mmCIF file of C-alpha atoms and ligand atoms in Angstrom:
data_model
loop_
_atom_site.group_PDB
_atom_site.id
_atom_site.type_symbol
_atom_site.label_atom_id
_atom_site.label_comp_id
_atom_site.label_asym_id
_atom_site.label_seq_id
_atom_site.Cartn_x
_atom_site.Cartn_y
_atom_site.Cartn_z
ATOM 1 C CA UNK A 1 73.591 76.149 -120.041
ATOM 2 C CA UNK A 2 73.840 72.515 -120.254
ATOM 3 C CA UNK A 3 75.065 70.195 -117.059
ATOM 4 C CA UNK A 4 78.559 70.150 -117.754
ATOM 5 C CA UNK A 5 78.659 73.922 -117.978
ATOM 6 C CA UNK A 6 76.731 74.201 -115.541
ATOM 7 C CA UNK A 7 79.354 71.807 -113.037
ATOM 8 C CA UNK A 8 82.462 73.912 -115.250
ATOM 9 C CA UNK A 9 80.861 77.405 -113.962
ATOM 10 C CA UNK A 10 80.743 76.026 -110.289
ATOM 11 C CA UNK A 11 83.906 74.106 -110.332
ATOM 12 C CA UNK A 12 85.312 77.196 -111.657
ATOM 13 C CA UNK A 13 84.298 81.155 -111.675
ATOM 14 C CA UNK A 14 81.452 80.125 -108.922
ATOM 15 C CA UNK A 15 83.865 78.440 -106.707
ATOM 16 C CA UNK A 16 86.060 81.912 -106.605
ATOM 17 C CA UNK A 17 82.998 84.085 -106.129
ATOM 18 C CA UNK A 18 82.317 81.889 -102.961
ATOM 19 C CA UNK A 19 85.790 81.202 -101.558
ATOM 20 C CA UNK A 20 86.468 85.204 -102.552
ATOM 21 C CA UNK A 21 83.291 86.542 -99.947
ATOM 22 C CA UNK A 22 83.840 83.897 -97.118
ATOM 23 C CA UNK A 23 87.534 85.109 -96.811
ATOM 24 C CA UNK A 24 86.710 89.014 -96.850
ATOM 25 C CA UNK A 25 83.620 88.593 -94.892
ATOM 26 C CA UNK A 26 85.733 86.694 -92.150
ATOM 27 C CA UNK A 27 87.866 88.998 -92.462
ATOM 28 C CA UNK A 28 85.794 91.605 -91.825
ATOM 29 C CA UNK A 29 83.777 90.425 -89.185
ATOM 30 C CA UNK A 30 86.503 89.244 -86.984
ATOM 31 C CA UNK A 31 88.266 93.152 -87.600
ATOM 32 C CA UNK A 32 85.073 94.616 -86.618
ATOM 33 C CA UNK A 33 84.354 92.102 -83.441
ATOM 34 C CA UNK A 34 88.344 92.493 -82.263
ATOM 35 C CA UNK A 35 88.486 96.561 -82.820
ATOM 36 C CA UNK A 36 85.291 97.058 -80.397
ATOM 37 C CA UNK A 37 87.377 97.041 -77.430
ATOM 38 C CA UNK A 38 86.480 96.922 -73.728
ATOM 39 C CA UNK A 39 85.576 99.741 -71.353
ATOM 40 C CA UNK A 40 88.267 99.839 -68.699
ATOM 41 C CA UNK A 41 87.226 98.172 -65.358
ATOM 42 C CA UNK A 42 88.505 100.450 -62.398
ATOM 43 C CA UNK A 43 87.455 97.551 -60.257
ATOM 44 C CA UNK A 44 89.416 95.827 -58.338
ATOM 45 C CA UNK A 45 89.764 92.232 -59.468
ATOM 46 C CA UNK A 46 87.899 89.814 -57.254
ATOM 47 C CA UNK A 47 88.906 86.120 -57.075
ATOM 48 C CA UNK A 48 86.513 83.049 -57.132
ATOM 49 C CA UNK A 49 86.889 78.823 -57.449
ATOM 50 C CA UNK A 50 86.037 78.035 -61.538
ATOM 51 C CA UNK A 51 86.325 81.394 -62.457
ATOM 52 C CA UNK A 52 88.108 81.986 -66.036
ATOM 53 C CA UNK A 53 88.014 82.274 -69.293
ATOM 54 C CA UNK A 54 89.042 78.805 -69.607
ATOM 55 C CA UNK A 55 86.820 77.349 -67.175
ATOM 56 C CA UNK A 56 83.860 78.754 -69.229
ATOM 57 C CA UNK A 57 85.217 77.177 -72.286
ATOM 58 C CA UNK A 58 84.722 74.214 -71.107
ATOM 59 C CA UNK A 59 81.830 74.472 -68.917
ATOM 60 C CA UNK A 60 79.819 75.586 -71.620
ATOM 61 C CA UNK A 61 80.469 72.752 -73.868
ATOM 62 C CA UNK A 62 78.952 70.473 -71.411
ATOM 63 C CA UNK A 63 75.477 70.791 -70.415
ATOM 64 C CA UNK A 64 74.522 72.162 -67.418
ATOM 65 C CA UNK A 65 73.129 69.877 -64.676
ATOM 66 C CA UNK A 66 69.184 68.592 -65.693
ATOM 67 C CA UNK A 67 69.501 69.558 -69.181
ATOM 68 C CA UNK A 68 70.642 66.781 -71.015
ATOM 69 C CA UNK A 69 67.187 65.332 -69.585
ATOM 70 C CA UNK A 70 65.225 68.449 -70.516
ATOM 71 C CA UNK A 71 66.293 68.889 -73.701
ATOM 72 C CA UNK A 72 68.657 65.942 -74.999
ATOM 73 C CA UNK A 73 67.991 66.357 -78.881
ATOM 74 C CA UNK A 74 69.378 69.413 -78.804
ATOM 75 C CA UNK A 75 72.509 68.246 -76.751
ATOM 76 C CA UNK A 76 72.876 64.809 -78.080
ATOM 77 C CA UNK A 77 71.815 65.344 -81.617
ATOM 78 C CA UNK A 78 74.324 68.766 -81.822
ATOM 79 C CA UNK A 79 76.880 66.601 -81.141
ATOM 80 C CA UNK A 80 76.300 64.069 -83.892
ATOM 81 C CA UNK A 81 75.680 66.419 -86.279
ATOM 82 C CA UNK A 82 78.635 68.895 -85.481
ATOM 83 C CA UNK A 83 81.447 65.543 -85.844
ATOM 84 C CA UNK A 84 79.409 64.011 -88.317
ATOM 85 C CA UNK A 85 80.434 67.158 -90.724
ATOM 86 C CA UNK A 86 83.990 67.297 -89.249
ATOM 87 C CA UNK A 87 84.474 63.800 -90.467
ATOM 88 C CA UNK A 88 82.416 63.987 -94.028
ATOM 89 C CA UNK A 89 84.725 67.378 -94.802
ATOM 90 C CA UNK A 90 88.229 66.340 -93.368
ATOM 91 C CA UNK A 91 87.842 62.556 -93.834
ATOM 92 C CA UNK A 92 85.617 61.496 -96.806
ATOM 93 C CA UNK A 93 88.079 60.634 -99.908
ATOM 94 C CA UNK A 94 86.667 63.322 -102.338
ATOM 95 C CA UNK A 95 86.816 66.337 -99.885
ATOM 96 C CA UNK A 96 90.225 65.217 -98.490
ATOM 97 C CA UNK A 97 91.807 65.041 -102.705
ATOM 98 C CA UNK A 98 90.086 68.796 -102.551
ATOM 99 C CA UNK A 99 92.110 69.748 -99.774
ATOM 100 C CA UNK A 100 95.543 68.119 -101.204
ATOM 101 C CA UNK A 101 94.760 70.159 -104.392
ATOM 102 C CA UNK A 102 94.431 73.010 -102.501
ATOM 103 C CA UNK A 103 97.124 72.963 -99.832
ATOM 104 C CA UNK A 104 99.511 69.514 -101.222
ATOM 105 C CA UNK A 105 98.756 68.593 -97.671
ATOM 106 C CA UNK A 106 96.659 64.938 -97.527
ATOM 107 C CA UNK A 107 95.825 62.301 -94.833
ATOM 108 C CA UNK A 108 94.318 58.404 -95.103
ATOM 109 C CA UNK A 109 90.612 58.658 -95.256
ATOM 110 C CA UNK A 110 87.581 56.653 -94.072
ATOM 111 C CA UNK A 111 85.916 54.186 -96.514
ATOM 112 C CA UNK A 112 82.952 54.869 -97.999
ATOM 113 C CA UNK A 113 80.356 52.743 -96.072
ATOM 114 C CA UNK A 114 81.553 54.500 -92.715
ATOM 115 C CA UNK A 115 81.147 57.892 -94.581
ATOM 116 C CA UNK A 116 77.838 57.385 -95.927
ATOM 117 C CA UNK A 117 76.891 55.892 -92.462
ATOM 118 C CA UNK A 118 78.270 59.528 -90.821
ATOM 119 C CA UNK A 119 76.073 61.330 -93.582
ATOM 120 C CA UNK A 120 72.792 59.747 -92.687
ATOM 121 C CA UNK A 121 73.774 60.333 -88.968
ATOM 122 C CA UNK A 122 74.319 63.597 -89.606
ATOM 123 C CA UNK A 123 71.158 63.866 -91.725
ATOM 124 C CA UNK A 124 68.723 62.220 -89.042
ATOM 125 C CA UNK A 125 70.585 64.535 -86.091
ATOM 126 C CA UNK A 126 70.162 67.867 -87.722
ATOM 127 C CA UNK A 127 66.494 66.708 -89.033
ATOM 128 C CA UNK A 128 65.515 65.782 -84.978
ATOM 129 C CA UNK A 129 66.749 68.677 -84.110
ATOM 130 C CA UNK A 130 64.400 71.005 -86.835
ATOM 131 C CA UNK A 131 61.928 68.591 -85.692
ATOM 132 C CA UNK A 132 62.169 69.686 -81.852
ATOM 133 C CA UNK A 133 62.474 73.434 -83.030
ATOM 134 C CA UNK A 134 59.251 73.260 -84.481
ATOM 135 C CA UNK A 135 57.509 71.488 -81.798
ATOM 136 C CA UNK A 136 58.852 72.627 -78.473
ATOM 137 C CA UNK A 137 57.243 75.863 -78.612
ATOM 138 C CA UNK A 138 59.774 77.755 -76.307
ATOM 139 C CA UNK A 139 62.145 77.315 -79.227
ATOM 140 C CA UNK A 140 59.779 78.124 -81.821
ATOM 141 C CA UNK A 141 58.430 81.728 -80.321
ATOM 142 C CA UNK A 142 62.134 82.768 -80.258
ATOM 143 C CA UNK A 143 63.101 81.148 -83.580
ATOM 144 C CA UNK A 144 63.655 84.003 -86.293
ATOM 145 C CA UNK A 145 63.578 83.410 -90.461
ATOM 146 C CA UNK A 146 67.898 83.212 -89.742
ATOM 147 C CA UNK A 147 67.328 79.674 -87.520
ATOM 148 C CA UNK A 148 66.005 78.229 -90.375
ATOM 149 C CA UNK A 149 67.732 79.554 -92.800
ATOM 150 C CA UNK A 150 71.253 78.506 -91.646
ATOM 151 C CA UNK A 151 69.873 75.186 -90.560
ATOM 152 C CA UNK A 152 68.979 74.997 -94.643
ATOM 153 C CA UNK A 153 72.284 76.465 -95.881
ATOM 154 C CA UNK A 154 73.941 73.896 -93.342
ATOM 155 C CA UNK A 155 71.352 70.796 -94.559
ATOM 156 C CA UNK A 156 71.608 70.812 -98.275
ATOM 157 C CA UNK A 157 75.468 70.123 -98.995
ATOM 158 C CA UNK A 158 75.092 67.606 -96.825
ATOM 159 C CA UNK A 159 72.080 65.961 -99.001
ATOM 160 C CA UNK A 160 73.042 66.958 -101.967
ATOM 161 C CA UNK A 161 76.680 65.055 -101.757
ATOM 162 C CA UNK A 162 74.719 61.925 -100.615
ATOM 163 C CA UNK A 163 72.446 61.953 -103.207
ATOM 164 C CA UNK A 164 75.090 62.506 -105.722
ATOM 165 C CA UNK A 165 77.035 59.737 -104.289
ATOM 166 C CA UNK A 166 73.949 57.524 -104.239
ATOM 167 C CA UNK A 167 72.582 58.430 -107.714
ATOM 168 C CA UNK A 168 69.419 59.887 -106.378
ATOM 169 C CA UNK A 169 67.258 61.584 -108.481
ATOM 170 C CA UNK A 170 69.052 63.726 -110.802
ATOM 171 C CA UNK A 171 71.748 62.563 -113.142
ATOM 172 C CA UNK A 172 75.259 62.634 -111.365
ATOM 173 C CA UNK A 173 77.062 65.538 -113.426
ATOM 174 C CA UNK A 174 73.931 67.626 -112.414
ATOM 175 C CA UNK A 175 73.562 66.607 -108.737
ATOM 176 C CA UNK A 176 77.110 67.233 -107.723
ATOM 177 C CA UNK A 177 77.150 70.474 -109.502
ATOM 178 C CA UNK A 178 74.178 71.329 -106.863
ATOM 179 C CA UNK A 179 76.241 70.144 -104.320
ATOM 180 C CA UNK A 180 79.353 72.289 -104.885
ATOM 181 C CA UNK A 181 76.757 75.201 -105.316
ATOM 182 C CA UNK A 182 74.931 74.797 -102.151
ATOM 183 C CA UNK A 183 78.564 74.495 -100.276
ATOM 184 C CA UNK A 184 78.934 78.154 -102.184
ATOM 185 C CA UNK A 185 75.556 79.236 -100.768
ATOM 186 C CA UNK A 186 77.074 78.197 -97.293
ATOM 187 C CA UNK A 187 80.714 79.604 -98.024
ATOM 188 C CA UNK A 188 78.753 83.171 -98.683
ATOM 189 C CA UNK A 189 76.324 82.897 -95.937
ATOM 190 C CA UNK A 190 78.737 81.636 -93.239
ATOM 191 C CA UNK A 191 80.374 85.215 -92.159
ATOM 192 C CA UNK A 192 77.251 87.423 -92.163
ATOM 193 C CA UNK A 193 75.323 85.345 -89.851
ATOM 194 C CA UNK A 194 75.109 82.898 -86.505
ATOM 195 C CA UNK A 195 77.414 80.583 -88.934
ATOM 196 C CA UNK A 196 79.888 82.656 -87.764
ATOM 197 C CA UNK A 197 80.091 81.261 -84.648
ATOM 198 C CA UNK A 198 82.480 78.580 -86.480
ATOM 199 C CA UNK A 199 85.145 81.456 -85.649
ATOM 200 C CA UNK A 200 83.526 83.368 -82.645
ATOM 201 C CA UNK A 201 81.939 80.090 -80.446
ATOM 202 C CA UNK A 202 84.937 79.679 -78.297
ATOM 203 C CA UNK A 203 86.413 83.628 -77.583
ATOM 204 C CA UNK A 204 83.051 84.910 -76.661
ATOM 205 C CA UNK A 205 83.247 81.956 -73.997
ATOM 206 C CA UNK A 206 86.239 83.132 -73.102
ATOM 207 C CA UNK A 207 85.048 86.599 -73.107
ATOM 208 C CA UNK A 208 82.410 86.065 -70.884
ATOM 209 C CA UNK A 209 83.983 83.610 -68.627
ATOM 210 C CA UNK A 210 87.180 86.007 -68.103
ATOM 211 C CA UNK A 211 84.780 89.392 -67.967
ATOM 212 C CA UNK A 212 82.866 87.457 -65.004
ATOM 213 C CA UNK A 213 85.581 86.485 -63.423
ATOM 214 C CA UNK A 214 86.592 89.663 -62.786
ATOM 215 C CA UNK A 215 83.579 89.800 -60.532
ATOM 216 C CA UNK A 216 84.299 86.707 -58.899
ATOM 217 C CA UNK A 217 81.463 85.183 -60.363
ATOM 218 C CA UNK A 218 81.987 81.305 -62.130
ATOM 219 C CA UNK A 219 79.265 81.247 -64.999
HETATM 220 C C1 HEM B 1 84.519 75.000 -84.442
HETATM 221 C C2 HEM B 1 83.466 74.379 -84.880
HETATM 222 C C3 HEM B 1 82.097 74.517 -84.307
HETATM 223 C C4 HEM B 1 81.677 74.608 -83.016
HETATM 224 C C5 HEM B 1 82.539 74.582 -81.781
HETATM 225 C C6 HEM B 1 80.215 74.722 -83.026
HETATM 226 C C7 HEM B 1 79.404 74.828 -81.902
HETATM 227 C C8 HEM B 1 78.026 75.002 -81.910
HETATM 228 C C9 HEM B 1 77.192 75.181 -80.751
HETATM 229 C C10 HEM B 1 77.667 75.230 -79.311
HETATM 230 C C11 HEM B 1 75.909 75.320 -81.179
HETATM 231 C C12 HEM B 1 74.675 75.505 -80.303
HETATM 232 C C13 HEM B 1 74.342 76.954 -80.183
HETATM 233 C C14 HEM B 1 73.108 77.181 -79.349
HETATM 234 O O1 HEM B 1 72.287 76.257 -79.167
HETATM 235 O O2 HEM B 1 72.951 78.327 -78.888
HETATM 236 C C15 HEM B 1 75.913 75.216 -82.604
HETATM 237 C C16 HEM B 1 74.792 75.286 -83.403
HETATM 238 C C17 HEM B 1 74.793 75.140 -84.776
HETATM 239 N N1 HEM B 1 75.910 74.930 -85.577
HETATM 240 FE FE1 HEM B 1 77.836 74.814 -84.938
HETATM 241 N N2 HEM B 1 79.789 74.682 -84.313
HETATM 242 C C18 HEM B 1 80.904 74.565 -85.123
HETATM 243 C C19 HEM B 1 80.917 74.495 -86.503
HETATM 244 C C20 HEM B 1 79.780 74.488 -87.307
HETATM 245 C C21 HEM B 1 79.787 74.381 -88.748
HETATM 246 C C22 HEM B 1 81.050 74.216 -89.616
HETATM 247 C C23 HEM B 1 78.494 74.419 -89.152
HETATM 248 C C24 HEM B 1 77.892 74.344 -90.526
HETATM 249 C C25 HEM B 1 78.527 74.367 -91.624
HETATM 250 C C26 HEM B 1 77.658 74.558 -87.976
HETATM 251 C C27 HEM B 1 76.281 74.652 -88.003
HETATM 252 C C28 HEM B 1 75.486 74.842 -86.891
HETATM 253 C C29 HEM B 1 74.039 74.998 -86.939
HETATM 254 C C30 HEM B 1 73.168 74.959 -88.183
HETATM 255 C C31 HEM B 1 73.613 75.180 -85.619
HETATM 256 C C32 HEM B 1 72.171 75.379 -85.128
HETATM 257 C C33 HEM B 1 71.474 74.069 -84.903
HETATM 258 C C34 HEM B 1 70.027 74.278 -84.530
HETATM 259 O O3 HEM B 1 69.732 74.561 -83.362
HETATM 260 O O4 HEM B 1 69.163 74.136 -85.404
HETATM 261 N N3 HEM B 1 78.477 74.593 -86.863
HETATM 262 N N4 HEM B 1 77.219 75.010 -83.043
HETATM 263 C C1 HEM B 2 83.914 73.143 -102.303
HETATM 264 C C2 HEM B 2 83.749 72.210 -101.423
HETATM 265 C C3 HEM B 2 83.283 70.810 -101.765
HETATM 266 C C4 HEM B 2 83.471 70.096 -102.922
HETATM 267 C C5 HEM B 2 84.186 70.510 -104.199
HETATM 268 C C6 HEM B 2 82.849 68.815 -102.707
HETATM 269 C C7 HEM B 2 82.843 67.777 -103.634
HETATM 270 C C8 HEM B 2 82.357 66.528 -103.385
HETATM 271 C C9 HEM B 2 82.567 65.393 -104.227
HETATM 272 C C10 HEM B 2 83.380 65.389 -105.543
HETATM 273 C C11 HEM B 2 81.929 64.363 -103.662
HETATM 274 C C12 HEM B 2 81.971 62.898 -104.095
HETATM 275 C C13 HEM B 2 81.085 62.485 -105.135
HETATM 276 C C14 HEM B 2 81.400 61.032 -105.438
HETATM 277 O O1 HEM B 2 82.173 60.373 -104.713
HETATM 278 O O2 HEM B 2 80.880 60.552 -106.410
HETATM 279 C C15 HEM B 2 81.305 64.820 -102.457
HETATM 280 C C16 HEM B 2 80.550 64.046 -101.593
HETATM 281 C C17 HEM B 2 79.937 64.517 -100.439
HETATM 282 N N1 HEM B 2 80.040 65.779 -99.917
HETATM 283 FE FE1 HEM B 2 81.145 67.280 -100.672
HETATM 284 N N2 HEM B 2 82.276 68.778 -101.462
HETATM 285 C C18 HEM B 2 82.521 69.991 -100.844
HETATM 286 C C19 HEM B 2 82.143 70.371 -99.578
HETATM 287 C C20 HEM B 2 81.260 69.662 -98.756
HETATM 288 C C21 HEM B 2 80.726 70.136 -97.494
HETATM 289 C C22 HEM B 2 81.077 71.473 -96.830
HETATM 290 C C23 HEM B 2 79.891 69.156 -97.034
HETATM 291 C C24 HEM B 2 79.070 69.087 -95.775
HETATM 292 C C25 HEM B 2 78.690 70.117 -95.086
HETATM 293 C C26 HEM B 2 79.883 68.079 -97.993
HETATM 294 C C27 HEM B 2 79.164 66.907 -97.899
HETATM 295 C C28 HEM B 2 79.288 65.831 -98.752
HETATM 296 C C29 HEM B 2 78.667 64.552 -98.551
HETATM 297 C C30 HEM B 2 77.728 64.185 -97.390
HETATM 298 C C31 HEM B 2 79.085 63.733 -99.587
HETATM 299 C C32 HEM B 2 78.717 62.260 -99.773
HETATM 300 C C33 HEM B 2 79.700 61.447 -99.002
HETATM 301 C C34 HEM B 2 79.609 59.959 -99.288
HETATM 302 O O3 HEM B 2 78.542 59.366 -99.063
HETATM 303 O O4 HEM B 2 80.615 59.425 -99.716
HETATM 304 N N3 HEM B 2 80.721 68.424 -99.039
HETATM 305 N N4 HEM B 2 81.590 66.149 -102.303
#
């Protein structure tokens, strides 16, 4: 298979395969998460300040008080790194043509510099943050082979699309045929593990926050 094969087969048949096992895994997942139910609580329902479903939301997205100082790569740099891929996906040129292809539906994007400069943010955030995972050792005793896989899976699109952009490397047909294969390795990976918390993060907060409640107990 040559390069331009190779970028037909991914642009193409590959791209299906992905998009095809992200949507039934989803799918799937979210059936089997929604049709496990809840035991009924007899209980009466007690009532405390800050306790909801909402009010974990949003306490949770916040960190708790002291540990932006105890562990502020993982706070600050999650933060980069999680809008940093918002805007490369929904606001870089090439992925935003993608979606008008897809849907019709399109929206002004950023210019190139400030998307390259959002790329090597995002780069240098999730990299500090493998960085602390391997040398806090907390994190690394209870780090299994899926927290670095995902944090992989996650990585490479990311460098692949710069370094096709930048001509790094490879030749340019070949590079960004890596790229739209290593967003397929993501697209497959996504449902079946803690990816899936692209779907889940917010109603198990909710979950949580609302079962609690129930106790009268804010957490
Ligand atoms: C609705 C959008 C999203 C929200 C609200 C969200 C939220 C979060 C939160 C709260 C964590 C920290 C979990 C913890 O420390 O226990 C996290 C971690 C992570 N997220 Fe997301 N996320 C979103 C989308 C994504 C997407 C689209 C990707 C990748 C394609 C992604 C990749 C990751 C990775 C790799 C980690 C682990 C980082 C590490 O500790 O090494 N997230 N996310
Ligand atoms: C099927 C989905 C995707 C396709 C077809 C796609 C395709 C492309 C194309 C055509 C380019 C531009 C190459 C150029 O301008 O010369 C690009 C750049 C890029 N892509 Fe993607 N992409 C996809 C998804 C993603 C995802 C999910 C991420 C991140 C997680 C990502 C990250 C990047 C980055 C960082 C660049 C370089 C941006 C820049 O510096 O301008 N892509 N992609």
């Amino acid at each position: 298979m040559n390069e331009l094969q190779f970028l037909t087969w991914v642009r193409g048949p590959g791209l299906d395969i992905a998009v095809g096992i992200f949507l039934l895994g989803t799918v799937w997942r979210l059936f089997e998460i929604y049709t496990l139910g809840r035991g009924k609580d007899l209980a009466a329902p007690r009532r405390a300040a800050g306790a909801s479903g909402l009010h974990t939301v949003f306490r949770r997205s916040l960190p708790p008080p002291g540990m932006l100082k105890r562990s502020p790569v993982s706070y600050i740099g999650g933060y980069i790194f999680h809008i940093g891929l918002a805007v490369i996906v929904f606001l870089g040129a090439p992925h935003i043509m993608l979606i008008a292809n897809l849907t019709g539906l399109s929206w002004p994007g950023l210019p190139a510099q400030i998307i390259g400069l959002a790329t090597v943010m995002t780069m240098a955030a999730m990299l500090a943050m493998l960085v602390d995972r391997i040398n806090k050792p907390a994190k690394r005793f209870l780090s299994t082979f899926e927290d670095w896989f995902t944090w992989a899976v996650t990585f490479l699109p990311v460098l692949t699309g710069w370094m096709a952009v930048q001509h790094l490397l490879l030749p340019y047909t070949t590079m960004l045929a890596l790229h739209i294969l290593s967003v397929e390795i993501l697209l497959i990976v996504l449902p079946f593990t803690k990816l899936f918390h692209v779907f889940t993060l917010f109603g198990s907060r909710w979950y949580n926050g609302s079962a609690n409640a129930r106790k009268g107990v804010p957490v």
